[in-house]
Amino acid sequence: KITTELKQIRADSGLSQSALGERVGLPQNHISKIESGKTDPRLSSLIEIARSLGYELMLVPRNKLELIELTLQGKESSQRARWQLDDSEDSDEI
């Protein structure tokens, strides 16, 4: 569920509900209700929350979802591999 994902992203970023609310112009108790599923937020609120956390909401055709997931996984692997190469370049091995 999208609200659960947004809650996790907010928590991982170390942002409180109050701080997120200030960013998007919503009271903390409304952020809490959105995250707990006690209210159905407007689409514009979800978009604003996602963007304030550095994410973008997108509509994806279901028949393209697997391709997008594989593409994202490939990018993560590629980024991880570059980091590992960069890390080993700094080693003191002879």
mmCIF file with all atom_site columns, C-alpha atoms in Angstrom:
data_model
loop_
_atom_site.group_PDB
_atom_site.id
_atom_site.type_symbol
_atom_site.label_atom_id
_atom_site.label_alt_id
_atom_site.label_comp_id
_atom_site.label_asym_id
_atom_site.label_entity_id
_atom_site.label_seq_id
_atom_site.pdbx_PDB_ins_code
_atom_site.Cartn_x
_atom_site.Cartn_y
_atom_site.Cartn_z
_atom_site.occupancy
_atom_site.B_iso_or_equiv
_atom_site.pdbx_formal_charge
_atom_site.auth_seq_id
_atom_site.auth_comp_id
_atom_site.auth_asym_id
_atom_site.auth_atom_id
_atom_site.pdbx_PDB_model_num
ATOM 1  C CA . LYS A 1 1  ? 0.000  0.000  0.000   1.00 0.00 ? 1  LYS A CA 1
ATOM 2  C CA . ILE A 1 2  ? 1.343  3.396  -0.963  1.00 0.00 ? 2  ILE A CA 1
ATOM 3  C CA . THR A 1 3  ? 0.751  5.010  2.429   1.00 0.00 ? 3  THR A CA 1
ATOM 4  C CA . THR A 1 4  ? 2.763  2.268  4.137   1.00 0.00 ? 4  THR A CA 1
ATOM 5  C CA . GLU A 1 5  ? 5.621  2.839  1.692   1.00 0.00 ? 5  GLU A CA 1
ATOM 6  C CA . LEU A 1 6  ? 5.548  6.590  2.261   1.00 0.00 ? 6  LEU A CA 1
ATOM 7  C CA . LYS A 1 7  ? 5.593  6.040  6.034   1.00 0.00 ? 7  LYS A CA 1
ATOM 8  C CA . GLN A 1 8  ? 8.660  3.802  5.700   1.00 0.00 ? 8  GLN A CA 1
ATOM 9  C CA . ILE A 1 9  ? 10.420 6.311  3.447   1.00 0.00 ? 9  ILE A CA 1
ATOM 10 C CA . ARG A 1 10 ? 9.672  9.118  5.923   1.00 0.00 ? 10 ARG A CA 1
ATOM 11 C CA . ALA A 1 11 ? 10.954 7.068  8.850   1.00 0.00 ? 11 ALA A CA 1
ATOM 12 C CA . ASP A 1 12 ? 14.080 5.974  6.955   1.00 0.00 ? 12 ASP A CA 1
ATOM 13 C CA . SER A 1 13 ? 14.866 9.605  6.177   1.00 0.00 ? 13 SER A CA 1
ATOM 14 C CA . GLY A 1 14 ? 14.686 10.472 9.887   1.00 0.00 ? 14 GLY A CA 1
ATOM 15 C CA . LEU A 1 15 ? 11.823 12.894 9.340   1.00 0.00 ? 15 LEU A CA 1
ATOM 16 C CA . SER A 1 16 ? 9.073  13.227 11.938  1.00 0.00 ? 16 SER A CA 1
ATOM 17 C CA . GLN A 1 17 ? 5.412  13.418 11.010  1.00 0.00 ? 17 GLN A CA 1
ATOM 18 C CA . SER A 1 18 ? 5.424  17.035 12.196  1.00 0.00 ? 18 SER A CA 1
ATOM 19 C CA . ALA A 1 19 ? 8.388  17.945 9.998   1.00 0.00 ? 19 ALA A CA 1
ATOM 20 C CA . LEU A 1 20 ? 6.793  16.256 6.983   1.00 0.00 ? 20 LEU A CA 1
ATOM 21 C CA . GLY A 1 21 ? 3.544  18.063 7.704   1.00 0.00 ? 21 GLY A CA 1
ATOM 22 C CA . GLU A 1 22 ? 5.366  21.390 7.752   1.00 0.00 ? 22 GLU A CA 1
ATOM 23 C CA . ARG A 1 23 ? 6.949  20.618 4.386   1.00 0.00 ? 23 ARG A CA 1
ATOM 24 C CA . VAL A 1 24 ? 3.624  19.844 2.721   1.00 0.00 ? 24 VAL A CA 1
ATOM 25 C CA . GLY A 1 25 ? 1.313  22.145 4.658   1.00 0.00 ? 25 GLY A CA 1
ATOM 26 C CA . LEU A 1 26 ? -0.634 19.466 6.526   1.00 0.00 ? 26 LEU A CA 1
ATOM 27 C CA . PRO A 1 27 ? -1.047 19.068 10.293  1.00 0.00 ? 27 PRO A CA 1
ATOM 28 C CA . GLN A 1 28 ? 0.822  16.222 11.992  1.00 0.00 ? 28 GLN A CA 1
ATOM 29 C CA . ASN A 1 29 ? -2.409 14.462 12.947  1.00 0.00 ? 29 ASN A CA 1
ATOM 30 C CA . HIS A 1 30 ? -3.446 14.337 9.274   1.00 0.00 ? 30 HIS A CA 1
ATOM 31 C CA . ILE A 1 31 ? -0.075 12.804 8.315   1.00 0.00 ? 31 ILE A CA 1
ATOM 32 C CA . SER A 1 32 ? -0.653 10.243 11.079  1.00 0.00 ? 32 SER A CA 1
ATOM 33 C CA . LYS A 1 33 ? -4.119 9.398  9.744   1.00 0.00 ? 33 LYS A CA 1
ATOM 34 C CA . ILE A 1 34 ? -2.754 9.002  6.213   1.00 0.00 ? 34 ILE A CA 1
ATOM 35 C CA . GLU A 1 35 ? 0.065  6.713  7.363   1.00 0.00 ? 35 GLU A CA 1
ATOM 36 C CA . SER A 1 36 ? -2.237 4.572  9.515   1.00 0.00 ? 36 SER A CA 1
ATOM 37 C CA . GLY A 1 37 ? -4.891 4.256  6.807   1.00 0.00 ? 37 GLY A CA 1
ATOM 38 C CA . LYS A 1 38 ? -7.539 6.041  8.866   1.00 0.00 ? 38 LYS A CA 1
ATOM 39 C CA . THR A 1 39 ? -8.206 8.489  6.041   1.00 0.00 ? 39 THR A CA 1
ATOM 40 C CA . ASP A 1 40 ? -8.066 8.340  2.273   1.00 0.00 ? 40 ASP A CA 1
ATOM 41 C CA . PRO A 1 41 ? -5.790 11.167 1.212   1.00 0.00 ? 41 PRO A CA 1
ATOM 42 C CA . ARG A 1 42 ? -6.369 13.221 -1.891  1.00 0.00 ? 42 ARG A CA 1
ATOM 43 C CA . LEU A 1 43 ? -4.137 12.353 -4.809  1.00 0.00 ? 43 LEU A CA 1
ATOM 44 C CA . SER A 1 44 ? -2.624 15.841 -4.675  1.00 0.00 ? 44 SER A CA 1
ATOM 45 C CA . SER A 1 45 ? -1.622 15.236 -1.034  1.00 0.00 ? 45 SER A CA 1
ATOM 46 C CA . LEU A 1 46 ? 0.047  11.926 -1.905  1.00 0.00 ? 46 LEU A CA 1
ATOM 47 C CA . ILE A 1 47 ? 1.936  13.561 -4.763  1.00 0.00 ? 47 ILE A CA 1
ATOM 48 C CA . GLU A 1 48 ? 3.108  16.417 -2.530  1.00 0.00 ? 48 GLU A CA 1
ATOM 49 C CA . ILE A 1 49 ? 4.195  14.034 0.246   1.00 0.00 ? 49 ILE A CA 1
ATOM 50 C CA . ALA A 1 50 ? 6.083  11.797 -2.185  1.00 0.00 ? 50 ALA A CA 1
ATOM 51 C CA . ARG A 1 51 ? 7.832  14.746 -3.824  1.00 0.00 ? 51 ARG A CA 1
ATOM 52 C CA . SER A 1 52 ? 8.834  16.219 -0.474  1.00 0.00 ? 52 SER A CA 1
ATOM 53 C CA . LEU A 1 53 ? 10.527 12.881 0.288   1.00 0.00 ? 53 LEU A CA 1
ATOM 54 C CA . GLY A 1 54 ? 12.356 12.840 -3.047  1.00 0.00 ? 54 GLY A CA 1
ATOM 55 C CA . TYR A 1 55 ? 10.011 10.440 -4.847  1.00 0.00 ? 55 TYR A CA 1
ATOM 56 C CA . GLU A 1 56 ? 7.599  10.698 -7.744  1.00 0.00 ? 56 GLU A CA 1
ATOM 57 C CA . LEU A 1 57 ? 4.263  8.927  -8.121  1.00 0.00 ? 57 LEU A CA 1
ATOM 58 C CA . MET A 1 58 ? 3.702  7.422  -11.547 1.00 0.00 ? 58 MET A CA 1
ATOM 59 C CA . LEU A 1 59 ? 0.981  5.524  -13.331 1.00 0.00 ? 59 LEU A CA 1
ATOM 60 C CA . VAL A 1 60 ? 2.520  2.488  -14.969 1.00 0.00 ? 60 VAL A CA 1
ATOM 61 C CA . PRO A 1 61 ? 0.735  0.131  -17.350 1.00 0.00 ? 61 PRO A CA 1
ATOM 62 C CA . ARG A 1 62 ? 0.494  -3.246 -15.633 1.00 0.00 ? 62 ARG A CA 1
ATOM 63 C CA . ASN A 1 63 ? 1.968  -5.009 -18.631 1.00 0.00 ? 63 ASN A CA 1
ATOM 64 C CA . LYS A 1 64 ? 5.132  -2.852 -18.254 1.00 0.00 ? 64 LYS A CA 1
ATOM 65 C CA . LEU A 1 65 ? 5.518  -3.194 -14.491 1.00 0.00 ? 65 LEU A CA 1
ATOM 66 C CA . GLU A 1 66 ? 7.839  -6.208 -14.585 1.00 0.00 ? 66 GLU A CA 1
ATOM 67 C CA . LEU A 1 67 ? 10.092 -4.489 -17.118 1.00 0.00 ? 67 LEU A CA 1
ATOM 68 C CA . ILE A 1 68 ? 10.330 -1.385 -14.937 1.00 0.00 ? 68 ILE A CA 1
ATOM 69 C CA . GLU A 1 69 ? 11.096 -3.451 -11.832 1.00 0.00 ? 69 GLU A CA 1
ATOM 70 C CA . LEU A 1 70 ? 13.849 -5.331 -13.672 1.00 0.00 ? 70 LEU A CA 1
ATOM 71 C CA . THR A 1 71 ? 15.282 -2.066 -14.968 1.00 0.00 ? 71 THR A CA 1
ATOM 72 C CA . LEU A 1 72 ? 15.365 -0.597 -11.461 1.00 0.00 ? 72 LEU A CA 1
ATOM 73 C CA . GLN A 1 73 ? 16.984 -3.739 -10.067 1.00 0.00 ? 73 GLN A CA 1
ATOM 74 C CA . GLY A 1 74 ? 19.620 -3.545 -12.786 1.00 0.00 ? 74 GLY A CA 1
ATOM 75 C CA . LYS A 1 75 ? 20.398 0.069  -11.931 1.00 0.00 ? 75 LYS A CA 1
ATOM 76 C CA . GLU A 1 76 ? 20.744 -0.798 -8.237  1.00 0.00 ? 76 GLU A CA 1
ATOM 77 C CA . SER A 1 77 ? 23.151 -3.639 -9.068  1.00 0.00 ? 77 SER A CA 1
ATOM 78 C CA . SER A 1 78 ? 25.136 -1.386 -11.377 1.00 0.00 ? 78 SER A CA 1
ATOM 79 C CA . GLN A 1 79 ? 25.392 1.342  -8.725  1.00 0.00 ? 79 GLN A CA 1
ATOM 80 C CA . ARG A 1 80 ? 26.435 -1.196 -6.110  1.00 0.00 ? 80 ARG A CA 1
ATOM 81 C CA . ALA A 1 81 ? 29.100 -2.595 -8.422  1.00 0.00 ? 81 ALA A CA 1
ATOM 82 C CA . ARG A 1 82 ? 30.561 0.871  -9.064  1.00 0.00 ? 82 ARG A CA 1
ATOM 83 C CA . TRP A 1 83 ? 30.680 1.556  -5.350  1.00 0.00 ? 83 TRP A CA 1
ATOM 84 C CA . GLN A 1 84 ? 32.520 -1.705 -4.769  1.00 0.00 ? 84 GLN A CA 1
ATOM 85 C CA . LEU A 1 85 ? 35.043 -0.799 -7.455  1.00 0.00 ? 85 LEU A CA 1
ATOM 86 C CA . ASP A 1 86 ? 35.531 2.650  -5.981  1.00 0.00 ? 86 ASP A CA 1
ATOM 87 C CA . ASP A 1 87 ? 35.975 1.147  -2.532  1.00 0.00 ? 87 ASP A CA 1
ATOM 88 C CA . SER A 1 88 ? 38.656 -1.310 -3.661  1.00 0.00 ? 88 SER A CA 1
ATOM 89 C CA . GLU A 1 89 ? 40.598 1.434  -5.470  1.00 0.00 ? 89 GLU A CA 1
ATOM 90 C CA . ASP A 1 90 ? 41.202 3.095  -2.119  1.00 0.00 ? 90 ASP A CA 1
ATOM 91 C CA . SER A 1 91 ? 42.654 -0.001 -0.482  1.00 0.00 ? 91 SER A CA 1
ATOM 92 C CA . ASP A 1 92 ? 46.306 -0.170 0.569   1.00 0.00 ? 92 ASP A CA 1
ATOM 93 C CA . GLU A 1 93 ? 46.978 -3.491 -1.172  1.00 0.00 ? 93 GLU A CA 1
ATOM 94 C CA . ILE A 1 94 ? 50.291 -3.896 -3.017  1.00 0.00 ? 94 ILE A CA 1
#
